Amino acid sequence: MTTVSVPATPVRSLAPFASTVFRALWIAQLVSNLGTWMQVVGAQWLLVDEPNAALLVSLVQTASTLPVVLMVVPAGVLADLVDRRRLLIVSESAMAVVAAILTVSTALGQTTPMVLLLLLFLVGCGQALSLPIWQAIQPELVPREQIPAASALNGLSVNGARAVGPAIAGVFVALAGPTFVFGVNAVSFLATVAAVIWWRRPKSDDAMPHERPFAALAAGLRYVRSGPAVRRVLLRSLLFIIPSSALWSLLPVVARGELGLSSSGYGLLLAALGIGAVAGGLGFSVMRRRWGATWMLAVSAALFGIATLVAGVVQQLALVLLVLFVAGIGWPMALSTLNSMILLMFPAWVRARGMSVYTLVFMGGQAIGSLLWGAVAAMLGTAGAMAVAAVLLGFCAVSTLWWPVEQDAADFDLTPLAYWPEPYAVSAPEPDDGPVLVLRRYDVPPEAAAGFFPAVARAGRSRQRTGAMEWRLYRDIGVADRYVEAFVVRSWEEHLSQHRTRLTVLDQDIEHQVAQYTVGTDEITHLIAVDETL
């Protein structure tokens, strides 16, 4: 599986705004993101005077992201099986209700640390449902070549909210207390609900077969496991997000303890990060064209590592603000690069599942990292923990030399293409019959064998991405220069899905590469397992 490159024709950074639907949903997300960041500041500030504040403040991030770790993959399966628009309305409405409960509880003075973390966990459950949907619908809103620009703009929404939301929240917390910002967050979810209700998503042609949940989950995981380029992006995400989470999770402690700031001062620190991120998002398209994905990730890790180290040891506010601004520039460089690359690696039938695995790695790394750095800070102190994180970010930057995300400049086409002929059957099997064994015979001249083996190995990964549980190549000892490809699919129904809905232009191109090394006509046989007890 080859990697995705930047389109040859430059795409303007703001081109996705030409879509009315994308523009409306982007604005709604911006409003909701503002409310979310205001809630984060309010929640963290409720805990800074508690015993073990460093650990409790870190748990705010963990409580918000842990539900994503637990639920996002099943949520991705659900988003591929049901109407995504309706599911989005339900999840956003549920978050509005929970945020309203948090507001009332705080107003009544009943929000203890445990209550706060529990309600944040429930809001996180709603986010777990929403995240794979937001990611999966992007190709429905803008053309394929605009996906990197759309990812950058979505990052700009988050980072713009991060720049403005904490500063506003700091002022509101100082003037009216956390209750007010919790209420604003509850109202902000309604903006998203209204925008999604307004969106009239085109109905599908219902060509996609209805998959069973556990089978759909297994199919999604197989797709990820069988995609080397996907796994490489996931590895790079993990290498970046775990050490970078130290700065986000420990910054409230730095603000209160090392710099002696109030809530509004903490908001100023987050604003510096957010403003830098806005600047990085606006320049993303230009930097991506000039540097490429691998260098973007290396530079972003280096910038974030330097900022993490300086913020942990320096007590001069002006210098800390400067390095946070620089770190903010690096944040969207990493996130938008990773998100846009992996989004283009999944075809429509598995997109929400694939993006949910990416979200699991990213958010799971954030949750584990936040808890980890809180514990490390309790042992080594805040400065010591942030120094360790800075070293790991340095390793992340250097590791791009031997673990790059771009191997070449070739794009791949994931347009659905049902090019396999319908399998011949004397009597039609039942949908649940299986497992199905498919045999394909190739005659390969000896001089072509060296090219055939890597080509057919790529075909094997293609079979596994589209549904094969097992794949193996065999040599026929009874016929000279004959090889037999064998793969097993869970059921007849899933094998028909391979034929009708899961194959793409990329898969056809891979088979054409195999055909260059074979002679004659390939023979294909379909076998279905028999229950020997009958």
mmCIF file of N, CA and C in Angstrom, residues 132-248:
data_model
loop_
_atom_site.group_PDB
_atom_site.id
_atom_site.type_symbol
_atom_site.label_atom_id
_atom_site.label_comp_id
_atom_site.label_asym_id
_atom_site.label_seq_id
_atom_site.Cartn_x
_atom_site.Cartn_y
_atom_site.Cartn_z
ATOM 1 N N PRO A 132 -15.397 9.951 14.999
ATOM 2 C CA PRO A 132 -15.243 9.247 13.718
ATOM 3 C C PRO A 132 -16.241 9.702 12.666
ATOM 4 N N ILE A 133 -17.401 10.198 13.103
ATOM 5 C CA ILE A 133 -18.381 10.687 12.131
ATOM 6 C C ILE A 133 -17.869 11.959 11.476
ATOM 7 N N TRP A 134 -17.397 12.929 12.281
ATOM 8 C CA TRP A 134 -16.874 14.177 11.725
ATOM 9 C C TRP A 134 -15.766 13.890 10.731
ATOM 10 N N GLN A 135 -14.893 12.955 11.060
ATOM 11 C CA GLN A 135 -13.786 12.654 10.162
ATOM 12 C C GLN A 135 -14.256 11.953 8.897
ATOM 13 N N ALA A 136 -15.197 11.021 9.045
ATOM 14 C CA ALA A 136 -15.634 10.223 7.898
ATOM 15 C C ALA A 136 -16.454 11.027 6.898
ATOM 16 N N ILE A 137 -17.152 12.081 7.335
ATOM 17 C CA ILE A 137 -18.006 12.824 6.404
ATOM 18 C C ILE A 137 -17.230 13.867 5.606
ATOM 19 N N GLN A 138 -15.962 14.116 5.927
ATOM 20 C CA GLN A 138 -15.234 15.160 5.213
ATOM 21 C C GLN A 138 -15.202 14.935 3.698
ATOM 22 N N PRO A 139 -14.941 13.717 3.208
ATOM 23 C CA PRO A 139 -14.970 13.520 1.754
ATOM 24 C C PRO A 139 -16.354 13.726 1.134
ATOM 25 N N GLU A 140 -17.415 13.747 1.941
ATOM 26 C CA GLU A 140 -18.748 14.046 1.432
ATOM 27 C C GLU A 140 -18.964 15.549 1.279
ATOM 28 N N LEU A 141 -18.111 16.341 1.938
ATOM 29 C CA LEU A 141 -18.314 17.787 1.961
ATOM 30 C C LEU A 141 -17.431 18.527 0.960
ATOM 31 N N VAL A 142 -16.250 17.981 0.667
ATOM 32 C CA VAL A 142 -15.304 18.649 -0.232
ATOM 33 C C VAL A 142 -14.706 17.623 -1.181
ATOM 34 N N PRO A 143 -14.172 18.071 -2.338
ATOM 35 C CA PRO A 143 -13.505 17.141 -3.254
ATOM 36 C C PRO A 143 -12.252 16.530 -2.622
ATOM 37 N N ARG A 144 -11.829 15.400 -3.161
ATOM 38 C CA ARG A 144 -10.694 14.664 -2.612
ATOM 39 C C ARG A 144 -9.440 15.518 -2.520
ATOM 40 N N GLU A 145 -9.170 16.324 -3.557
ATOM 41 C CA GLU A 145 -7.940 17.112 -3.560
ATOM 42 C C GLU A 145 -7.940 18.213 -2.505
ATOM 43 N N GLN A 146 -9.115 18.507 -1.925
ATOM 44 C CA GLN A 146 -9.205 19.537 -0.889
ATOM 45 C C GLN A 146 -9.135 18.962 0.528
ATOM 46 N N ILE A 147 -8.979 17.649 0.654
ATOM 47 C CA ILE A 147 -8.958 17.031 1.980
ATOM 48 C C ILE A 147 -7.846 17.590 2.867
ATOM 49 N N PRO A 148 -6.585 17.722 2.384
ATOM 50 C CA PRO A 148 -5.568 18.316 3.258
ATOM 51 C C PRO A 148 -5.932 19.722 3.725
ATOM 52 N N ALA A 149 -6.475 20.544 2.814
ATOM 53 C CA ALA A 149 -6.876 21.903 3.198
ATOM 54 C C ALA A 149 -8.031 21.854 4.193
ATOM 55 N N ALA A 150 -8.984 20.931 3.999
ATOM 56 C CA ALA A 150 -10.105 20.804 4.930
ATOM 57 C C ALA A 150 -9.615 20.359 6.305
ATOM 58 N N SER A 151 -8.658 19.444 6.337
ATOM 59 C CA SER A 151 -8.092 19.001 7.616
ATOM 60 C C SER A 151 -7.411 20.158 8.333
ATOM 61 N N ALA A 152 -6.697 20.985 7.561
ATOM 62 C CA ALA A 152 -6.040 22.140 8.167
ATOM 63 C C ALA A 152 -7.067 23.131 8.717
ATOM 64 N N LEU A 153 -8.159 23.330 7.989
ATOM 65 C CA LEU A 153 -9.196 24.250 8.468
ATOM 66 C C LEU A 153 -9.909 23.698 9.693
ATOM 67 N N ASN A 154 -10.135 22.394 9.723
ATOM 68 C CA ASN A 154 -10.728 21.805 10.920
ATOM 69 C C ASN A 154 -9.791 21.950 12.115
ATOM 70 N N GLY A 155 -8.498 21.778 11.863
ATOM 71 C CA GLY A 155 -7.530 22.031 12.931
ATOM 72 C C GLY A 155 -7.519 23.484 13.347
ATOM 73 N N LEU A 156 -7.730 24.372 12.367
ATOM 74 C CA LEU A 156 -7.791 25.802 12.670
ATOM 75 C C LEU A 156 -8.982 26.115 13.570
ATOM 76 N N SER A 157 -10.089 25.405 13.354
ATOM 77 C CA SER A 157 -11.267 25.593 14.217
ATOM 78 C C SER A 157 -10.946 25.224 15.657
ATOM 79 N N VAL A 158 -10.283 24.069 15.825
ATOM 80 C CA VAL A 158 -9.917 23.627 17.173
ATOM 81 C C VAL A 158 -8.918 24.587 17.802
ATOM 82 N N ASN A 159 -7.897 24.956 17.031
ATOM 83 C CA ASN A 159 -6.837 25.786 17.579
ATOM 84 C C ASN A 159 -7.253 27.241 17.744
ATOM 85 N N GLY A 160 -8.148 27.712 16.859
ATOM 86 C CA GLY A 160 -8.692 29.049 17.060
ATOM 87 C C GLY A 160 -9.503 29.120 18.337
ATOM 88 N N ALA A 161 -10.265 28.034 18.577
ATOM 89 C CA ALA A 161 -11.021 27.971 19.832
ATOM 90 C C ALA A 161 -10.077 27.871 21.022
ATOM 91 N N ARG A 162 -8.973 27.135 20.837
ATOM 92 C CA ARG A 162 -8.000 27.023 21.908
ATOM 93 C C ARG A 162 -7.346 28.378 22.193
ATOM 94 N N ALA A 163 -7.192 29.193 21.150
ATOM 95 C CA ALA A 163 -6.574 30.507 21.336
ATOM 96 C C ALA A 163 -7.505 31.469 22.056
ATOM 97 N N VAL A 164 -8.790 31.424 21.705
ATOM 98 C CA VAL A 164 -9.740 32.409 22.228
ATOM 99 C C VAL A 164 -10.480 31.872 23.451
ATOM 100 N N GLY A 165 -10.894 30.599 23.394
ATOM 101 C CA GLY A 165 -11.715 30.031 24.465
ATOM 102 C C GLY A 165 -11.095 30.113 25.843
ATOM 103 N N PRO A 166 -9.842 29.678 26.032
ATOM 104 C CA PRO A 166 -9.252 29.759 27.369
ATOM 105 C C PRO A 166 -9.117 31.181 27.894
ATOM 106 N N ALA A 167 -8.779 32.118 26.999
ATOM 107 C CA ALA A 167 -8.649 33.507 27.442
ATOM 108 C C ALA A 167 -10.000 34.042 27.917
ATOM 109 N N ILE A 168 -11.039 33.756 27.132
ATOM 110 C CA ILE A 168 -12.384 34.178 27.529
ATOM 111 C C ILE A 168 -12.789 33.476 28.822
ATOM 112 N N ALA A 169 -12.496 32.163 28.889
ATOM 113 C CA ALA A 169 -12.863 31.404 30.080
ATOM 114 C C ALA A 169 -12.142 31.934 31.314
ATOM 115 N N GLY A 170 -10.863 32.301 31.156
ATOM 116 C CA GLY A 170 -10.118 32.832 32.295
ATOM 117 C C GLY A 170 -10.768 34.073 32.865
ATOM 118 N N VAL A 171 -11.245 34.943 31.966
ATOM 119 C CA VAL A 171 -11.923 36.159 32.419
ATOM 120 C C VAL A 171 -13.248 35.818 33.087
ATOM 121 N N PHE A 172 -14.022 34.915 32.447
ATOM 122 C CA PHE A 172 -15.332 34.564 32.982
ATOM 123 C C PHE A 172 -15.222 33.822 34.314
ATOM 124 N N VAL A 173 -14.201 32.955 34.427
ATOM 125 C CA VAL A 173 -14.014 32.250 35.697
ATOM 126 C C VAL A 173 -13.693 33.251 36.809
ATOM 127 N N ALA A 174 -12.856 34.232 36.470
ATOM 128 C CA ALA A 174 -12.500 35.243 37.465
ATOM 129 C C ALA A 174 -13.705 36.092 37.860
ATOM 130 N N LEU A 175 -14.601 36.373 36.893
ATOM 131 C CA LEU A 175 -15.742 37.265 37.153
ATOM 132 C C LEU A 175 -16.967 36.515 37.679
ATOM 133 N N ALA A 176 -17.255 35.353 37.106
ATOM 134 C CA ALA A 176 -18.516 34.675 37.417
ATOM 135 C C ALA A 176 -18.349 33.253 37.919
ATOM 136 N N GLY A 177 -17.123 32.727 37.913
ATOM 137 C CA GLY A 177 -16.898 31.373 38.384
ATOM 138 C C GLY A 177 -17.088 30.335 37.291
ATOM 139 N N PRO A 178 -16.703 29.090 37.555
ATOM 140 C CA PRO A 178 -16.790 28.020 36.553
ATOM 141 C C PRO A 178 -18.212 27.728 36.079
ATOM 142 N N THR A 179 -19.214 28.008 36.916
ATOM 143 C CA THR A 179 -20.587 27.693 36.527
ATOM 144 C C THR A 179 -20.957 28.333 35.202
ATOM 145 N N PHE A 180 -20.553 29.570 35.015
ATOM 146 C CA PHE A 180 -20.923 30.291 33.801
ATOM 147 C C PHE A 180 -20.320 29.637 32.563
ATOM 148 N N VAL A 181 -19.041 29.255 32.637
ATOM 149 C CA VAL A 181 -18.418 28.671 31.447
ATOM 150 C C VAL A 181 -18.991 27.288 31.156
ATOM 151 N N PHE A 182 -19.388 26.546 32.180
ATOM 152 C CA PHE A 182 -20.045 25.270 31.935
ATOM 153 C C PHE A 182 -21.374 25.478 31.206
ATOM 154 N N GLY A 183 -22.098 26.527 31.582
ATOM 155 C CA GLY A 183 -23.355 26.831 30.906
ATOM 156 C C GLY A 183 -23.151 27.226 29.456
ATOM 157 N N VAL A 184 -22.110 28.014 29.198
ATOM 158 C CA VAL A 184 -21.803 28.396 27.818
ATOM 159 C C VAL A 184 -21.511 27.160 26.978
ATOM 160 N N ASN A 185 -20.796 26.204 27.547
ATOM 161 C CA ASN A 185 -20.494 24.980 26.804
ATOM 162 C C ASN A 185 -21.764 24.205 26.469
ATOM 163 N N ALA A 186 -22.693 24.140 27.401
ATOM 164 C CA ALA A 186 -23.955 23.433 27.134
ATOM 165 C C ALA A 186 -24.689 24.060 25.961
ATOM 166 N N VAL A 187 -24.717 25.387 25.923
ATOM 167 C CA VAL A 187 -25.398 26.089 24.822
ATOM 168 C C VAL A 187 -24.653 25.881 23.514
ATOM 169 N N SER A 188 -23.310 25.812 23.575
ATOM 170 C CA SER A 188 -22.523 25.711 22.338
ATOM 171 C C SER A 188 -22.798 24.419 21.578
ATOM 172 N N PHE A 189 -23.126 23.343 22.314
ATOM 173 C CA PHE A 189 -23.447 22.095 21.622
ATOM 174 C C PHE A 189 -24.690 22.240 20.754
ATOM 175 N N LEU A 190 -25.597 23.123 21.150
ATOM 176 C CA LEU A 190 -26.825 23.302 20.378
ATOM 177 C C LEU A 190 -26.554 23.898 19.008
ATOM 178 N N ALA A 191 -25.465 24.666 18.857
ATOM 179 C CA ALA A 191 -25.112 25.212 17.550
ATOM 180 C C ALA A 191 -24.793 24.085 16.570
ATOM 181 N N THR A 192 -24.086 23.084 17.055
ATOM 182 C CA THR A 192 -23.764 21.947 16.198
ATOM 183 C C THR A 192 -25.015 21.159 15.849
ATOM 184 N N VAL A 193 -25.886 20.934 16.835
ATOM 185 C CA VAL A 193 -27.127 20.206 16.577
ATOM 186 C C VAL A 193 -27.936 20.911 15.496
ATOM 187 N N ALA A 194 -28.065 22.233 15.586
ATOM 188 C CA ALA A 194 -28.834 22.997 14.607
ATOM 189 C C ALA A 194 -28.223 22.878 13.207
ATOM 190 N N ALA A 195 -26.889 22.959 13.108
ATOM 191 C CA ALA A 195 -26.237 22.893 11.798
ATOM 192 C C ALA A 195 -26.403 21.514 11.164
ATOM 193 N N VAL A 196 -26.292 20.459 11.965
ATOM 194 C CA VAL A 196 -26.426 19.116 11.416
ATOM 195 C C VAL A 196 -27.864 18.843 11.003
ATOM 196 N N ILE A 197 -28.824 19.345 11.768
ATOM 197 C CA ILE A 197 -30.230 19.204 11.362
ATOM 198 C C ILE A 197 -30.476 19.922 10.037
ATOM 199 N N TRP A 198 -29.846 21.084 9.863
ATOM 200 C CA TRP A 198 -29.999 21.857 8.621
ATOM 201 C C TRP A 198 -29.394 21.134 7.423
ATOM 202 N N TRP A 199 -28.313 20.382 7.643
ATOM 203 C CA TRP A 199 -27.632 19.686 6.545
ATOM 204 C C TRP A 199 -28.527 18.571 6.007
ATOM 205 N N ARG A 200 -28.787 18.619 4.733
ATOM 206 C CA ARG A 200 -29.565 17.578 4.083
ATOM 207 C C ARG A 200 -28.609 16.643 3.356
ATOM 208 N N ARG A 201 -28.153 15.641 4.085
ATOM 209 C CA ARG A 201 -27.187 14.707 3.514
ATOM 210 C C ARG A 201 -27.852 13.874 2.437
ATOM 211 N N PRO A 202 -27.236 13.770 1.229
ATOM 212 C CA PRO A 202 -27.839 12.948 0.166
ATOM 213 C C PRO A 202 -27.977 11.509 0.613
ATOM 214 N N LYS A 203 -29.099 10.911 0.255
ATOM 215 C CA LYS A 203 -29.306 9.511 0.615
ATOM 216 C C LYS A 203 -28.413 8.628 -0.238
ATOM 217 N N SER A 204 -27.893 7.575 0.384
ATOM 218 C CA SER A 204 -27.064 6.624 -0.360
ATOM 219 C C SER A 204 -27.950 5.783 -1.254
ATOM 220 N N ASP A 205 -27.275 5.122 -2.228
ATOM 221 C CA ASP A 205 -28.036 4.272 -3.148
ATOM 222 C C ASP A 205 -28.361 2.907 -2.549
ATOM 223 N N ASP A 206 -27.988 2.736 -1.267
ATOM 224 C CA ASP A 206 -28.273 1.487 -0.536
ATOM 225 C C ASP A 206 -27.619 0.265 -1.185
ATOM 226 N N ALA A 207 -26.516 0.542 -1.934
ATOM 227 C CA ALA A 207 -25.792 -0.587 -2.535
ATOM 228 C C ALA A 207 -24.937 -1.316 -1.505
ATOM 229 N N MET A 208 -24.638 -0.641 -0.439
ATOM 230 C CA MET A 208 -23.788 -1.249 0.578
ATOM 231 C C MET A 208 -24.576 -2.294 1.358
ATOM 232 N N PRO A 209 -24.089 -3.514 1.457
ATOM 233 C CA PRO A 209 -24.797 -4.533 2.230
ATOM 234 C C PRO A 209 -24.736 -4.217 3.713
ATOM 235 N N HIS A 210 -25.717 -4.727 4.432
ATOM 236 C CA HIS A 210 -25.760 -4.516 5.869
ATOM 237 C C HIS A 210 -24.819 -5.513 6.545
ATOM 238 N N GLU A 211 -23.808 -4.999 7.211
ATOM 239 C CA GLU A 211 -22.845 -5.851 7.894
ATOM 240 C C GLU A 211 -23.281 -6.055 9.339
ATOM 241 N N ARG A 212 -22.893 -7.165 9.894
ATOM 242 C CA ARG A 212 -23.136 -7.423 11.302
ATOM 243 C C ARG A 212 -22.048 -6.744 12.117
ATOM 244 N N PRO A 213 -22.387 -6.230 13.301
ATOM 245 C CA PRO A 213 -21.434 -5.389 14.040
ATOM 246 C C PRO A 213 -20.080 -6.028 14.298
ATOM 247 N N PHE A 214 -20.058 -7.267 14.818
ATOM 248 C CA PHE A 214 -18.772 -7.874 15.143
ATOM 249 C C PHE A 214 -17.980 -8.193 13.880
ATOM 250 N N ALA A 215 -18.680 -8.618 12.834
ATOM 251 C CA ALA A 215 -17.989 -8.870 11.567
ATOM 252 C C ALA A 215 -17.454 -7.564 10.985
ATOM 253 N N ALA A 216 -18.223 -6.488 11.129
ATOM 254 C CA ALA A 216 -17.772 -5.189 10.635
ATOM 255 C C ALA A 216 -16.555 -4.701 11.409
ATOM 256 N N LEU A 217 -16.543 -4.923 12.726
ATOM 257 C CA LEU A 217 -15.393 -4.547 13.532
ATOM 258 C C LEU A 217 -14.152 -5.314 13.083
ATOM 259 N N ALA A 218 -14.294 -6.617 12.881
ATOM 260 C CA ALA A 218 -13.161 -7.432 12.444
ATOM 261 C C ALA A 218 -12.660 -6.979 11.079
ATOM 262 N N ALA A 219 -13.578 -6.631 10.186
ATOM 263 C CA ALA A 219 -13.179 -6.178 8.853
ATOM 264 C C ALA A 219 -12.395 -4.872 8.929
ATOM 265 N N GLY A 220 -12.820 -3.961 9.791
ATOM 266 C CA GLY A 220 -12.107 -2.704 9.941
ATOM 267 C C GLY A 220 -10.710 -2.888 10.491
ATOM 268 N N LEU A 221 -10.579 -3.742 11.500
ATOM 269 C CA LEU A 221 -9.264 -4.002 12.091
ATOM 270 C C LEU A 221 -8.343 -4.701 11.104
ATOM 271 N N ARG A 222 -8.900 -5.608 10.281
ATOM 272 C CA ARG A 222 -8.077 -6.263 9.264
ATOM 273 C C ARG A 222 -7.564 -5.261 8.242
ATOM 274 N N TYR A 223 -8.407 -4.306 7.895
ATOM 275 C CA TYR A 223 -7.986 -3.305 6.911
ATOM 276 C C TYR A 223 -6.787 -2.521 7.438
ATOM 277 N N VAL A 224 -6.864 -2.120 8.697
ATOM 278 C CA VAL A 224 -5.753 -1.371 9.288
ATOM 279 C C VAL A 224 -4.509 -2.243 9.384
ATOM 280 N N ARG A 225 -4.670 -3.473 9.842
ATOM 281 C CA ARG A 225 -3.528 -4.369 10.022
ATOM 282 C C ARG A 225 -2.834 -4.684 8.705
ATOM 283 N N SER A 226 -3.582 -4.687 7.606
ATOM 284 C CA SER A 226 -3.031 -5.071 6.310
ATOM 285 C C SER A 226 -2.546 -3.885 5.493
ATOM 286 N N GLY A 227 -2.536 -2.685 6.071
ATOM 287 C CA GLY A 227 -2.075 -1.499 5.368
ATOM 288 C C GLY A 227 -0.782 -0.965 5.959
ATOM 289 N N PRO A 228 0.382 -1.259 5.368
ATOM 290 C CA PRO A 228 1.646 -0.762 5.932
ATOM 291 C C PRO A 228 1.685 0.755 6.065
ATOM 292 N N ALA A 229 1.152 1.477 5.093
ATOM 293 C CA ALA A 229 1.164 2.938 5.175
ATOM 294 C C ALA A 229 0.304 3.434 6.331
ATOM 295 N N VAL A 230 -0.833 2.771 6.563
ATOM 296 C CA VAL A 230 -1.694 3.132 7.691
ATOM 297 C C VAL A 230 -0.961 2.905 9.004
ATOM 298 N N ARG A 231 -0.307 1.757 9.129
ATOM 299 C CA ARG A 231 0.409 1.450 10.365
ATOM 300 C C ARG A 231 1.549 2.448 10.606
ATOM 301 N N ARG A 232 2.191 2.896 9.549
ATOM 302 C CA ARG A 232 3.282 3.855 9.715
ATOM 303 C C ARG A 232 2.754 5.189 10.250
ATOM 304 N N VAL A 233 1.610 5.642 9.749
ATOM 305 C CA VAL A 233 1.026 6.888 10.249
ATOM 306 C C VAL A 233 0.609 6.729 11.706
ATOM 307 N N LEU A 234 0.063 5.571 12.065
ATOM 308 C CA LEU A 234 -0.327 5.334 13.452
ATOM 309 C C LEU A 234 0.896 5.352 14.371
ATOM 310 N N LEU A 235 1.994 4.779 13.911
ATOM 311 C CA LEU A 235 3.225 4.794 14.707
ATOM 312 C C LEU A 235 3.715 6.222 14.921
ATOM 313 N N ARG A 236 3.719 7.005 13.881
ATOM 314 C CA ARG A 236 4.176 8.390 14.003
ATOM 315 C C ARG A 236 3.250 9.192 14.921
ATOM 316 N N SER A 237 1.958 8.904 14.885
ATOM 317 C CA SER A 237 1.014 9.579 15.778
ATOM 318 C C SER A 237 1.343 9.278 17.231
ATOM 319 N N LEU A 238 1.617 8.023 17.516
ATOM 320 C CA LEU A 238 1.908 7.615 18.887
ATOM 321 C C LEU A 238 3.218 8.224 19.381
ATOM 322 N N LEU A 239 4.221 8.242 18.520
ATOM 323 C CA LEU A 239 5.515 8.808 18.908
ATOM 324 C C LEU A 239 5.414 10.298 19.233
ATOM 325 N N PHE A 240 4.463 10.973 18.603
ATOM 326 C CA PHE A 240 4.317 12.417 18.842
ATOM 327 C C PHE A 240 3.402 12.720 20.025
ATOM 328 N N ILE A 241 2.261 12.040 20.091
ATOM 329 C CA ILE A 241 1.224 12.491 21.012
ATOM 330 C C ILE A 241 1.545 12.167 22.461
ATOM 331 N N ILE A 242 2.212 11.051 22.756
ATOM 332 C CA ILE A 242 2.486 10.715 24.155
ATOM 333 C C ILE A 242 3.399 11.747 24.815
ATOM 334 N N PRO A 243 4.556 12.083 24.240
ATOM 335 C CA PRO A 243 5.365 13.113 24.902
ATOM 336 C C PRO A 243 4.787 14.518 24.805
ATOM 337 N N SER A 244 4.062 14.828 23.708
ATOM 338 C CA SER A 244 3.516 16.182 23.581
ATOM 339 C C SER A 244 2.392 16.438 24.576
ATOM 340 N N SER A 245 1.748 15.369 25.081
ATOM 341 C CA SER A 245 0.668 15.553 26.044
ATOM 342 C C SER A 245 1.168 16.113 27.372
ATOM 343 N N ALA A 246 2.479 16.039 27.630
ATOM 344 C CA ALA A 246 3.020 16.580 28.885
ATOM 345 C C ALA A 246 2.786 18.082 28.988
ATOM 346 N N LEU A 247 2.999 18.796 27.899
ATOM 347 C CA LEU A 247 2.828 20.245 27.938
ATOM 348 C C LEU A 247 1.385 20.621 28.213
ATOM 349 N N TRP A 248 0.448 19.941 27.525
ATOM 350 C CA TRP A 248 -0.967 20.261 27.722
ATOM 351 C C TRP A 248 -1.438 19.916 29.138
#
